[in-house]
Amino acid sequence: VGQLPQSDLNMSGSSRTNDVGRKVSSPKARKLPPTTTRKGKSASSTKSRNVVKAKVRRIEKKSRTQKTPSRSRVMVKSEASTRNEVVRPTPEECYYATAALAVLHPHVVERNDDRRATLLESCSLRDSITDSVISTMLSQNTTDKNSKQAYATLKKTFPSWSDVVACDDLGRIEDAIKVAGLAKTRAERIRSLLRKIKDERGEPSLDYLRTMSDDEVKEELSRFKGLGPKTISCVLLFGMGRSEFPVDTHVLRIAKNRLGWVPASATRESAYEHLNETVPAEVKLDLHCLLVTHGKHCHACAARGKPQFPPADGSRLDCPLSKSVMPSKMNGAEAAIKKEEKSAVPDSGGVKSSSSSAASTFRKVKVEEDDSITNKRLSVKEES
């Protein structure tokens, strides 16, 4: 085929005529078919599908490798009941722990007996809920000695809470409570709380809480900075005589490491929610105070095995608490508690009272541990 004359070319570029007179498509206008796979799908579509599948596989692999909480750790009480598993602590365990610790620390239950006998609804035998709240705020993250000294100095400097409200010099409040530490933060929170109550109620007094339910008190006090679940629970128990079980660092450590009543991953808040529901109401006051005291004196239950107040003679307490030795049944203590419950008569405030407290009843009962556990007998002397 010879060279085509220029006149034979179609100037549009879409087609041309060859020397035989037939029109052929121009290479520029020819549409090439898309590259296809064996299944007839375009390569671009297949590539995007593969990318999506790869992402799905990576997500699935990541989810399989992630650690999930143990079933036992997330199991709630209703699940345990459904699966016929025992929810701990059982009432019998609580009765036993209270009785056994009362033998080691009799002064604790004697002090609680005084509280119950005088029917004082106050923290550390004080006469108002406001006193209880302020003193409990001062007890946070410090020793009992320092918190008591700080409270005494505060009351000496400011005889009434109205004096604290009227004080514009925050430094005076700080100086009064500096022995407890964190003076600036505590002073700001105490004055802010009292001023807010005065603005809302006309006077800096929290005694209006007496007419509220436990849940209402918790909701009301949680509005103020510095009042967390543990502090509010202490106010309810010591300041208002309510059925509460505060969880401090000693209670949490013993419940986790020694008794196994809460999982190792439990926080103070989650432990409080669980123990406040499961510990019997009649032993909450004694058991809480006994665990706190025991955690300060017992080598086995103290943090890092170093008690804050070890025995003066250098010996170690014979600790009755352990995951392996807690008996499943404590008939003597349980019977004593149930008997006292039936004989208790509600007072005008709806609080049950009786001639002898649950703790003093424990001291009159001989507590015999299971032979397979320690083969020991705890003999308790009769009260004079």
Coordinates of C-alpha atoms in Angstrom, one line a residue:
V1 CA 0.0 0.0 0.0
G2 CA 1.4 3.3 -1.0
Q3 CA 1.5 6.5 0.9
L4 CA -1.9 8.0 1.4
P5 CA -2.4 11.4 0.0
Q6 CA -3.1 14.3 2.4
S7 CA -6.6 14.7 0.9
D8 CA -7.6 11.2 1.9
L9 CA -7.1 11.9 5.6
N10 CA -10.2 12.7 7.6
M11 CA -9.2 15.9 9.4
S12 CA -11.6 15.2 12.3
G13 CA -9.2 12.5 13.5
S14 CA -12.0 10.1 14.1
S15 CA -11.6 8.0 10.9
R16 CA -9.6 7.9 7.7
T17 CA -9.9 6.3 4.2
N18 CA -7.4 3.8 2.9
D19 CA -6.4 3.3 -0.6
V20 CA -9.2 0.9 -1.2
G21 CA -11.8 3.4 -0.2
R22 CA -12.7 1.8 3.1
K23 CA -13.0 3.8 6.3
V24 CA -11.0 2.7 9.3
S25 CA -11.1 4.0 12.8
S26 CA -8.4 6.3 13.9
P27 CA -6.1 5.1 16.6
K28 CA -7.0 8.1 18.7
A29 CA -10.7 7.4 18.7
R30 CA -10.4 3.7 19.2
K31 CA -11.6 2.6 22.7
L32 CA -9.6 -0.2 24.2
P33 CA -11.6 -2.8 26.2
P34 CA -10.8 -2.8 30.0
T35 CA -8.4 -5.3 31.4
T36 CA -10.4 -8.1 32.9
T37 CA -9.9 -10.9 35.3
R38 CA -10.8 -14.5 34.9
K39 CA -14.2 -13.8 36.5
G40 CA -14.9 -10.9 34.1
K41 CA -14.5 -8.2 36.8
S42 CA -12.3 -5.1 36.3
A43 CA -8.9 -5.0 38.0
S44 CA -9.7 -1.7 39.8
S45 CA -12.9 -3.2 41.3
T46 CA -11.0 -6.3 42.4
K47 CA -8.2 -4.3 44.0
S48 CA -10.7 -2.2 46.1
R49 CA -12.4 -5.4 47.3
N50 CA -9.1 -6.9 48.3
V51 CA -8.2 -3.7 50.3
V52 CA -11.5 -3.9 52.2
K53 CA -11.0 -7.6 52.9
A54 CA -7.4 -7.0 54.2
K55 CA -8.7 -4.3 56.6
V56 CA -11.4 -6.7 57.9
R57 CA -8.8 -9.4 58.5
R58 CA -6.6 -7.0 60.4
I59 CA -9.5 -5.8 62.6
E60 CA -10.5 -9.4 63.3
K61 CA -6.9 -10.4 64.2
K62 CA -6.6 -7.4 66.5
S63 CA -9.8 -8.2 68.3
R64 CA -8.6 -11.8 68.8
T65 CA -5.3 -10.7 70.3
Q66 CA -6.8 -8.2 72.7
K67 CA -7.1 -9.3 76.3
T68 CA -10.7 -9.5 77.6
P69 CA -11.6 -9.3 81.3
S70 CA -12.0 -12.6 83.0
R71 CA -15.5 -13.9 83.3
S72 CA -15.3 -14.1 87.0
R73 CA -14.2 -10.5 87.2
V74 CA -17.2 -9.1 85.3
M75 CA -19.8 -11.4 86.7
V76 CA -22.5 -9.7 88.7
K77 CA -24.5 -11.0 91.5
S78 CA -27.5 -12.0 89.3
E79 CA -25.2 -14.1 87.1
A80 CA -23.6 -15.8 90.0
S81 CA -27.1 -16.7 91.3
T82 CA -28.1 -18.0 87.9
R83 CA -25.0 -20.2 87.8
N84 CA -25.5 -21.4 91.4
E85 CA -22.2 -19.7 92.5
V86 CA -21.8 -18.3 96.0
V87 CA -21.6 -14.6 96.2
R88 CA -18.8 -13.6 98.6
P89 CA -18.6 -12.6 101.3
T90 CA -21.3 -14.8 102.7
P91 CA -23.1 -13.6 105.9
E92 CA -21.4 -16.4 107.8
E93 CA -17.9 -15.2 106.6
C94 CA -18.8 -11.7 107.8
Y95 CA -20.0 -13.0 111.2
Y96 CA -16.8 -15.1 111.6
A97 CA -14.4 -12.3 110.6
T98 CA -16.1 -9.9 113.1
A99 CA -16.0 -12.4 115.9
A100 CA -12.4 -13.4 115.3
L101 CA -11.1 -9.8 115.0
A102 CA -13.0 -8.8 118.1
V103 CA -10.9 -11.2 120.0
L104 CA -7.7 -9.5 118.8
H105 CA -8.9 -5.9 119.0
P106 CA -11.5 -5.8 121.8
H107 CA -11.1 -2.0 122.3
V108 CA -12.5 -1.4 118.9
V109 CA -15.9 -3.0 119.6
E110 CA -15.9 -1.5 123.1
R111 CA -15.7 2.0 121.5
N112 CA -18.5 1.1 119.1
D113 CA -20.6 -0.2 122.0
D114 CA -20.2 3.3 123.6
R115 CA -21.4 4.8 120.3
R116 CA -24.5 2.6 120.2
A117 CA -25.3 2.9 123.9
T118 CA -25.3 6.7 123.8
L119 CA -27.1 6.8 120.5
L120 CA -24.9 9.6 119.3
E121 CA -25.4 10.2 115.6
S122 CA -22.1 11.8 115.1
C123 CA -18.5 11.2 113.9
S124 CA -16.1 10.7 116.8
L125 CA -18.9 11.5 119.3
R126 CA -19.7 15.0 117.8
D127 CA -23.1 16.5 117.9
S128 CA -23.9 17.6 114.3
I129 CA -23.7 16.3 110.8
T130 CA -21.7 19.4 109.8
D131 CA -19.1 18.5 112.4
S132 CA -19.0 15.0 111.0
V133 CA -18.6 16.1 107.4
I134 CA -15.8 18.6 108.2
S135 CA -13.9 16.2 110.4
T136 CA -14.1 13.5 107.8
M137 CA -12.8 15.8 105.1
L138 CA -9.8 16.5 107.4
S139 CA -9.2 12.8 107.9
Q140 CA -8.5 12.1 104.2
N141 CA -5.0 11.1 103.4
T142 CA -3.6 11.7 106.8
T143 CA -3.3 10.0 110.2
D144 CA -6.0 9.9 112.9
K145 CA -3.7 11.9 115.2
N146 CA -3.1 14.7 112.7
S147 CA -6.8 14.9 111.6
K148 CA -8.0 15.2 115.2
Q149 CA -5.5 17.8 116.0
A150 CA -6.4 19.8 112.9
Y151 CA -10.1 19.6 113.7
A152 CA -9.5 20.7 117.3
T153 CA -7.4 23.7 116.2
L154 CA -10.0 24.7 113.6
K155 CA -12.8 24.7 116.2
K156 CA -10.7 26.7 118.6
T157 CA -9.9 29.3 115.9
F158 CA -13.4 29.4 114.6
P159 CA -15.9 28.5 117.4
S160 CA -18.9 28.4 114.9
W161 CA -19.1 27.5 111.3
S162 CA -20.5 30.9 110.6
D163 CA -17.1 32.3 111.6
V164 CA -15.5 30.2 108.8
V165 CA -18.1 31.5 106.3
A166 CA -17.4 35.1 107.2
C167 CA -13.6 34.6 107.1
D168 CA -12.2 36.2 103.9
D169 CA -8.6 35.5 104.9
L170 CA -8.1 31.9 103.7
G171 CA -4.7 31.8 105.3
R172 CA -6.2 31.8 108.8
I173 CA -8.1 28.6 107.9
E174 CA -5.0 27.1 106.3
D175 CA -3.0 27.8 109.5
A176 CA -5.6 26.1 111.6
I177 CA -5.6 22.8 109.7
K178 CA -2.0 22.7 108.3
V179 CA -1.1 19.8 110.5
A180 CA -3.3 17.6 108.4
G181 CA -1.5 18.5 105.2
L182 CA -2.9 19.9 101.9
A183 CA -4.0 22.9 103.9
K184 CA -4.9 25.2 101.0
T185 CA -7.0 22.7 99.2
R186 CA -8.8 21.6 102.3
A187 CA -9.4 25.2 103.5
E188 CA -10.9 26.2 100.1
R189 CA -13.2 23.2 100.0
I190 CA -14.4 23.6 103.6
R191 CA -15.2 27.3 103.2
S192 CA -16.8 26.8 99.8
L193 CA -19.0 24.0 101.2
L194 CA -20.2 26.1 104.2
R195 CA -20.8 29.2 102.1
K196 CA -22.8 27.3 99.5
I197 CA -25.0 25.7 102.3
K198 CA -25.5 29.1 103.9
D199 CA -26.6 30.7 100.5
E200 CA -29.0 27.8 99.9
R201 CA -30.3 27.1 103.4
G202 CA -29.8 30.4 105.3
E203 CA -27.3 28.8 107.8
P204 CA -24.1 26.8 107.4
S205 CA -25.7 23.6 108.7
L206 CA -26.1 20.1 107.1
D207 CA -28.5 18.8 109.7
Y208 CA -31.3 18.9 107.1
L209 CA -29.8 15.7 105.8
R210 CA -31.3 13.8 108.7
T211 CA -34.7 13.7 107.0
M212 CA -33.3 12.3 103.7
S213 CA -32.9 8.7 102.6
D214 CA -29.4 7.2 102.1
D215 CA -29.5 7.7 98.3
E216 CA -30.7 11.3 98.7
V217 CA -27.9 12.0 101.2
K218 CA -25.3 10.6 98.7
E219 CA -26.7 12.6 95.9
E220 CA -26.7 15.8 98.0
L221 CA -23.2 15.5 99.4
S222 CA -21.7 14.4 96.1
R223 CA -22.3 18.0 94.8
F224 CA -19.4 19.3 96.9
K225 CA -15.7 19.0 96.0
G226 CA -13.8 16.8 98.4
L227 CA -16.7 14.5 99.2
G228 CA -16.3 11.2 97.4
P229 CA -18.1 7.9 98.0
K230 CA -15.8 6.8 100.9
T231 CA -16.2 10.1 102.7
I232 CA -20.0 10.2 102.3
S233 CA -20.2 6.6 103.4
C234 CA -18.3 7.5 106.6
V235 CA -20.7 10.4 107.3
L236 CA -23.6 8.1 106.9
L237 CA -22.2 5.4 109.1
F238 CA -20.6 7.5 111.9
G239 CA -22.4 10.8 111.6
M240 CA -25.9 9.5 111.0
G241 CA -26.0 6.0 112.3
R242 CA -27.0 4.5 108.9
S243 CA -26.2 1.1 107.6
E244 CA -23.1 1.7 105.5
F245 CA -19.8 -0.1 104.9
P246 CA -17.1 2.4 104.0
V247 CA -14.1 1.0 102.1
D248 CA -10.7 2.6 102.8
T249 CA -7.3 1.5 101.8
H250 CA -7.0 -1.1 104.6
V251 CA -10.5 -2.6 104.0
L252 CA -9.8 -2.8 100.2
R253 CA -6.4 -4.4 100.7
I254 CA -7.6 -7.1 103.1
A255 CA -10.8 -7.8 101.1
K256 CA -8.6 -8.3 98.0
N257 CA -5.5 -10.0 99.1
R258 CA -6.4 -11.9 102.3
L259 CA -10.1 -12.7 102.0
G260 CA -10.8 -12.8 98.3
W261 CA -14.1 -11.0 98.7
V262 CA -13.4 -8.8 95.7
P263 CA -11.3 -9.4 92.6
A264 CA -7.7 -8.1 92.4
S265 CA -8.8 -5.6 89.8
A266 CA -11.4 -4.0 92.0
T267 CA -11.2 -0.3 92.7
R268 CA -12.2 1.3 96.0
E269 CA -15.5 2.4 94.4
S270 CA -16.4 -1.0 92.9
A271 CA -15.4 -2.7 96.1
Y272 CA -17.7 -0.4 98.1
E273 CA -20.7 -1.0 95.8
H274 CA -20.2 -4.8 96.3
L275 CA -19.4 -5.0 100.0
N276 CA -22.0 -2.4 101.0
E277 CA -24.6 -4.7 99.4
T278 CA -23.3 -8.1 100.7
V279 CA -22.1 -7.3 104.3
P280 CA -24.9 -7.8 106.8
A281 CA -26.2 -4.5 108.2
E282 CA -25.8 -5.6 111.9
V283 CA -22.0 -6.1 111.6
K284 CA -21.1 -3.2 109.2
L285 CA -19.9 -0.8 111.9
D286 CA -17.9 -3.4 113.8
L287 CA -16.4 -5.1 110.8
H288 CA -15.4 -1.9 109.1
C289 CA -13.6 -0.6 112.2
L290 CA -12.0 -3.9 113.0
L291 CA -10.6 -4.3 109.4
V292 CA -9.2 -0.8 109.5
T293 CA -7.5 -1.4 112.9
H294 CA -6.3 -4.9 111.9
G295 CA -4.8 -3.5 108.7
K296 CA -2.7 -1.2 110.8
H297 CA -1.4 -3.8 113.2
C298 CA -1.2 -7.2 111.4
H299 CA 2.0 -8.0 109.4
A300 CA 0.1 -10.4 107.1
C301 CA -2.6 -7.8 106.2
A302 CA -0.5 -4.7 106.2
A303 CA 0.8 -3.1 102.9
R304 CA 4.2 -4.7 102.0
G305 CA 4.1 -6.6 105.3
K306 CA 4.9 -3.5 107.3
P307 CA 2.2 -2.6 109.7
Q308 CA 1.8 1.0 110.9
F309 CA 1.5 0.0 114.5
P310 CA 3.1 -3.5 115.0
P311 CA 2.9 -5.2 118.4
A312 CA 5.2 -3.4 120.9
D313 CA 6.9 -6.7 121.9
G314 CA 8.0 -7.3 118.3
S315 CA 5.7 -10.3 117.9
R316 CA 3.3 -10.9 115.1
L317 CA -0.5 -11.2 115.5
D318 CA -1.9 -14.6 114.8
C319 CA -4.1 -13.5 111.9
P320 CA -7.4 -15.4 111.6
L321 CA -8.1 -14.0 108.1
S322 CA -7.1 -15.8 104.9
K323 CA -8.7 -17.0 101.7
S324 CA -8.0 -20.6 102.6
V325 CA -9.1 -20.5 106.2
M326 CA -12.3 -18.6 106.1
P327 CA -14.9 -21.2 107.2
S328 CA -18.0 -21.7 105.1
K329 CA -20.2 -21.8 108.2
M330 CA -20.1 -20.0 111.5
N331 CA -23.1 -21.4 113.4
G332 CA -22.4 -19.8 116.8
A333 CA -21.9 -16.3 115.6
E334 CA -24.8 -16.6 113.0
A335 CA -27.2 -17.8 115.7
A336 CA -26.2 -15.0 118.1
I337 CA -26.8 -12.4 115.4
K338 CA -30.2 -13.8 114.4
K339 CA -31.2 -14.0 118.0
E340 CA -30.2 -10.4 118.7
E341 CA -32.0 -9.3 115.5
K342 CA -35.3 -10.7 116.7
S343 CA -34.9 -9.2 120.2
A344 CA -33.9 -5.7 118.9
V345 CA -36.6 -3.0 119.2
P346 CA -36.6 -0.1 116.7
D347 CA -36.2 3.3 118.4
S348 CA -38.0 6.5 117.4
G349 CA -35.5 7.0 114.6
G350 CA -36.1 3.6 113.1
V351 CA -32.7 2.3 114.2
K352 CA -32.7 -1.1 116.0
S353 CA -31.2 -1.1 119.4
S354 CA -30.8 -3.8 122.0
S355 CA -29.3 -4.3 125.4
S356 CA -26.1 -5.8 123.9
S357 CA -24.5 -5.1 120.6
A358 CA -23.7 -7.7 118.0
A359 CA -20.0 -7.3 118.8
S360 CA -20.4 -7.8 122.5
T361 CA -22.5 -10.9 121.8
F362 CA -19.6 -12.2 119.8
R363 CA -17.3 -11.8 122.8
K364 CA -19.6 -14.0 124.9
V365 CA -19.6 -16.8 122.3
K366 CA -16.8 -19.3 122.1
V367 CA -15.7 -19.2 118.5
E368 CA -14.4 -22.6 117.4
E369 CA -12.7 -22.7 114.0
D370 CA -13.1 -25.7 111.7
D371 CA -10.6 -28.5 112.5
S372 CA -9.5 -28.7 108.9
I373 CA -8.5 -25.1 109.0
T374 CA -6.4 -24.2 112.0
N375 CA -7.3 -26.6 114.8
K376 CA -7.4 -23.7 117.2
R377 CA -10.1 -22.4 119.5
L378 CA -10.7 -18.8 120.2
S379 CA -11.9 -18.5 123.8
V380 CA -13.5 -15.2 124.7
K381 CA -13.9 -14.1 128.3
E382 CA -17.3 -13.0 129.6
E383 CA -17.7 -9.3 130.0
S384 CA -17.8 -8.1 133.6

